[in-house]
Short mmCIF file of C-alpha atoms in Angstrom, two decimals:
data_model
loop_
_atom_site.label_atom_id
_atom_site.label_comp_id
_atom_site.label_asym_id
_atom_site.label_seq_id
_atom_site.Cartn_x
_atom_site.Cartn_y
_atom_site.Cartn_z
CA MET A 1 -8.98 14.39 -6.02
CA THR A 2 -7.86 12.11 -3.18
CA GLN A 3 -11.37 11.79 -1.80
CA GLN A 4 -12.68 10.89 -5.25
CA LEU A 5 -10.05 8.19 -5.66
CA PHE A 6 -10.21 6.67 -2.17
CA PRO A 7 -13.54 7.59 -0.56
CA GLU A 8 -13.90 4.32 1.37
CA THR A 9 -10.38 4.47 2.78
CA LEU A 10 -10.84 8.03 3.98
CA LYS A 11 -14.25 7.15 5.43
CA VAL A 12 -12.71 4.34 7.49
CA ILE A 13 -10.00 6.67 8.77
CA ALA A 14 -12.49 9.41 9.66
CA GLU A 15 -14.89 7.04 11.43
CA ARG A 16 -12.34 5.08 13.47
CA HIS A 17 -12.64 6.00 17.12
CA SER A 18 -11.67 4.19 20.30
CA VAL A 19 -14.36 1.76 21.46
CA LYS A 20 -14.58 1.30 25.22
CA SER A 21 -17.69 -0.92 25.45
CA TYR A 22 -17.97 -4.26 23.64
CA ASP A 23 -20.51 -7.04 23.29
CA PRO A 24 -18.90 -9.76 25.44
CA ASP A 25 -21.11 -12.47 23.94
CA PHE A 26 -20.17 -11.79 20.33
CA VAL A 27 -18.40 -14.70 18.64
CA PHE A 28 -15.64 -13.21 16.52
CA PRO A 29 -15.18 -14.98 13.16
CA GLU A 30 -11.73 -16.51 12.93
CA GLU A 31 -11.44 -15.58 9.27
CA HIS A 32 -11.98 -11.92 10.17
CA LYS A 33 -9.35 -12.12 12.89
CA GLU A 34 -6.92 -13.51 10.35
CA LEU A 35 -7.75 -10.75 7.87
CA ILE A 36 -7.11 -8.08 10.49
CA LEU A 37 -3.80 -9.55 11.62
CA ASN A 38 -2.70 -10.10 8.04
CA ALA A 39 -3.41 -6.44 7.29
CA ALA A 40 -1.27 -5.44 10.27
CA ASN A 41 1.49 -7.69 9.01
CA GLN A 42 1.47 -5.80 5.69
CA ALA A 43 2.52 -2.55 7.37
CA PRO A 44 5.63 -0.74 6.13
CA SER A 45 8.84 -1.27 8.06
CA SER A 46 12.35 0.14 8.07
CA TRP A 47 14.68 -2.02 5.95
CA ASN A 48 11.67 -4.36 5.63
CA LEU A 49 12.75 -5.98 8.90
CA GLN A 50 9.12 -6.32 10.08
CA HIS A 51 9.82 -5.35 13.68
CA TRP A 52 6.67 -6.82 15.24
CA LYS A 53 5.08 -9.81 16.87
CA PHE A 54 1.38 -10.03 17.71
CA LEU A 55 0.46 -11.77 20.96
CA VAL A 56 -3.26 -12.54 20.61
CA ILE A 57 -4.98 -12.86 23.97
CA ASP A 58 -8.43 -14.38 23.53
CA ASP A 59 -8.69 -17.00 26.26
CA PRO A 60 -10.93 -15.76 29.12
CA SER A 61 -8.45 -16.84 31.78
CA ALA A 62 -5.59 -15.07 30.00
CA LYS A 63 -7.70 -11.91 29.75
CA GLN A 64 -8.38 -12.10 33.48
CA ARG A 65 -4.62 -12.28 34.09
CA LEU A 66 -4.15 -9.27 31.87
CA LEU A 67 -6.91 -7.22 33.50
CA PRO A 68 -5.03 -5.95 36.60
CA ILE A 69 -1.89 -5.39 34.51
CA ALA A 70 -3.95 -3.13 32.24
CA ARG A 71 -5.34 -1.13 35.16
CA ASN A 72 -8.67 -2.99 35.13
CA GLN A 73 -9.84 -1.43 31.87
CA LYS A 74 -13.08 -3.25 31.11
CA GLN A 75 -12.40 -3.57 27.39
CA ILE A 76 -9.77 -6.18 28.24
CA THR A 77 -12.41 -8.70 29.25
CA GLU A 78 -15.40 -7.43 27.25
CA SER A 79 -13.70 -7.39 23.85
CA SER A 80 -13.38 -10.53 21.75
CA PHE A 81 -9.60 -10.45 21.97
CA VAL A 82 -6.66 -8.23 22.79
CA VAL A 83 -3.58 -7.91 20.63
CA ALA A 84 -0.34 -7.06 22.39
CA VAL A 85 1.85 -5.51 19.73
CA LEU A 86 5.46 -6.32 20.52
CA GLY A 87 8.42 -4.45 19.06
CA ASP A 88 11.47 -6.46 18.05
CA LEU A 89 14.71 -5.13 19.56
CA GLN A 90 16.73 -7.57 17.45
CA ALA A 91 14.96 -7.15 14.15
CA ASN A 92 18.34 -7.01 12.44
CA LEU A 93 18.46 -10.79 12.88
CA ASN A 94 15.67 -10.96 10.29
CA ALA A 95 17.81 -9.32 7.63
CA GLU A 96 19.66 -12.42 6.41
CA THR A 97 16.41 -14.31 5.82
CA ILE A 98 14.55 -11.38 4.26
CA TYR A 99 17.32 -10.31 1.92
CA GLY A 100 18.31 -13.89 1.19
CA ALA A 101 14.78 -14.45 -0.14
CA ALA A 102 15.16 -11.30 -2.26
CA VAL A 103 18.33 -12.75 -3.79
CA GLU A 104 16.57 -16.04 -4.54
CA SER A 105 13.74 -14.20 -6.29
CA GLY A 106 16.16 -12.16 -8.37
CA LEU A 107 15.40 -8.81 -6.74
CA LEU A 108 18.91 -8.36 -5.29
CA THR A 109 22.39 -9.53 -6.09
CA PRO A 110 24.29 -11.39 -3.37
CA GLU A 111 26.71 -8.47 -3.16
CA ILE A 112 23.96 -5.91 -2.51
CA LYS A 113 22.37 -8.26 0.01
CA ASP A 114 25.64 -8.61 1.92
CA THR A 115 26.12 -4.83 1.92
CA LEU A 116 22.61 -4.20 3.26
CA VAL A 117 22.88 -6.84 5.97
CA SER A 118 26.23 -5.44 7.05
CA GLN A 119 24.85 -1.90 7.21
CA ILE A 120 21.84 -3.00 9.26
CA ASN A 121 23.92 -5.03 11.72
CA GLY A 122 26.31 -2.11 12.05
CA ALA A 123 23.48 0.27 12.86
CA TYR A 124 22.09 -2.11 15.50
CA ALA A 125 25.53 -2.64 17.04
CA SER A 126 26.30 1.08 17.27
CA GLY A 127 25.17 1.27 20.88
CA GLY A 128 22.60 3.99 20.25
CA SER A 129 18.82 4.02 20.46
CA ILE A 130 18.21 2.52 17.00
CA PRO A 131 16.97 -0.91 18.19
CA ARG A 132 14.39 0.54 20.57
CA ASP A 133 13.40 3.44 18.33
CA GLU A 134 12.85 1.19 15.34
CA ALA A 135 10.98 -1.40 17.41
CA ILE A 136 8.49 1.19 18.66
CA ARG A 137 8.23 3.11 15.40
CA ASN A 138 7.55 0.11 13.21
CA ALA A 139 5.26 -1.63 15.70
CA SER A 140 3.24 1.60 15.63
CA PHE A 141 2.80 1.29 11.86
CA ALA A 142 1.44 -2.21 12.31
CA SER A 143 -0.83 -1.11 15.18
CA MET A 144 -2.52 1.60 13.13
CA GLN A 145 -2.97 -0.72 10.18
CA LEU A 146 -4.56 -3.32 12.46
CA MET A 147 -7.08 -0.82 13.82
CA LEU A 148 -8.03 0.49 10.38
CA ALA A 149 -8.48 -3.04 9.05
CA ALA A 150 -10.76 -3.88 11.98
CA LYS A 151 -12.82 -0.75 11.34
CA ALA A 152 -13.09 -1.59 7.65
CA LEU A 153 -14.66 -4.92 8.65
CA GLY A 154 -17.08 -3.22 11.01
CA TYR A 155 -15.34 -3.85 14.33
CA GLY A 156 -14.23 -1.58 17.13
CA THR A 157 -10.77 -1.24 18.62
CA CYS A 158 -9.10 0.66 21.41
CA PRO A 159 -5.35 1.24 21.67
CA MET A 160 -4.17 1.10 25.27
CA GLY A 161 -0.88 2.37 26.57
CA GLY A 162 -2.12 2.25 30.15
CA PHE A 163 -0.58 -0.99 31.38
CA ASP A 164 2.43 -2.15 33.38
CA PRO A 165 5.01 -3.31 30.82
CA ALA A 166 7.25 -5.05 33.36
CA ALA A 167 4.34 -6.99 34.85
CA PHE A 168 3.11 -7.86 31.36
CA VAL A 169 6.51 -9.20 30.33
CA GLN A 170 6.68 -11.37 33.44
CA GLU A 171 3.11 -12.65 33.34
CA PHE A 172 3.12 -13.54 29.65
CA ASN A 173 6.71 -14.80 29.42
CA ILE A 174 7.81 -12.24 26.83
CA PRO A 175 11.38 -12.93 25.62
CA GLU A 176 13.96 -10.18 26.20
CA ARG A 177 14.09 -9.64 22.44
CA TYR A 178 10.65 -7.98 22.47
CA ILE A 179 9.14 -4.96 24.17
CA PRO A 180 5.38 -4.48 24.60
CA THR A 181 4.41 -1.27 22.82
CA LEU A 182 0.62 -1.31 22.86
CA LEU A 183 -2.45 -3.33 23.78
CA ILE A 184 -5.32 -3.20 21.28
CA SER A 185 -8.78 -4.49 22.16
CA VAL A 186 -10.85 -5.78 19.24
CA GLY A 187 -14.52 -6.70 19.11
CA LYS A 188 -18.09 -5.73 18.30
CA ALA A 189 -18.96 -2.34 19.77
CA ALA A 190 -21.80 -2.40 22.29
CA LYS A 191 -22.38 1.31 21.70
CA PRO A 192 -20.94 3.89 19.33
CA ALA A 193 -17.48 5.18 20.08
CA TYR A 194 -17.04 8.72 21.31
CA ALA A 195 -15.70 10.92 18.51
CA SER A 196 -12.97 13.04 20.06
CA GLY A 197 -12.10 16.39 18.50
CA ARG A 198 -8.98 17.32 16.58
CA PHE A 199 -7.10 20.58 16.16
CA PRO A 200 -7.78 22.33 12.85
CA LEU A 201 -5.16 21.72 10.15
CA GLU A 202 -3.91 25.28 10.24
CA GLN A 203 -2.91 24.67 13.86
CA VAL A 204 -0.87 21.54 13.20
CA ILE A 205 0.75 22.18 9.81
CA ILE A 206 4.07 24.01 9.61
CA LYS A 207 5.43 24.63 6.12
CA ASN A 208 9.12 24.23 5.43
CA SER A 209 10.42 25.38 8.84
CA PHE A 210 9.40 26.72 12.22
#
């Protein structure tokens, strides 16, 4: 039933693989870049705090600066651009604006808004791992949505965790509020991506309890 309802969506998911070789001369349409980033920005997020920022690195000199930080992976310079997905450690500061807009549109009462904002700020001030966990978790939602949107438009991507976060923060002047979670190269594939295997479902599904 699901495949009948959403064949194109499932096809995009099944055919998305990490592209390591790009056409360095391809001129990426700006309107397509905007579509991809807008799709990433539509990702779900806890409390709707939208815990992400997208640092788009498309200038050749900036990509050269990024290259050694990303362990000289060639897709950094060959791809049309690289998106550094940053997680927001202080996403709770977005709550007042987000829920204030909901009050103005009639979706929330001021009392409910104040309760939600207080709960969120309390969770972030608890001293636990919530800020970092939520930053990484929600930035991951946006990252996957970005890659699927790119594939739907016919482009290749490659998520890269192999980089030096501290060096990246210093080189690209990342504020303390944000942590780099992932680098994603985007561009026109120079050759088909390698389709890596997956475990069969019966090996990864556990029903109800271990």
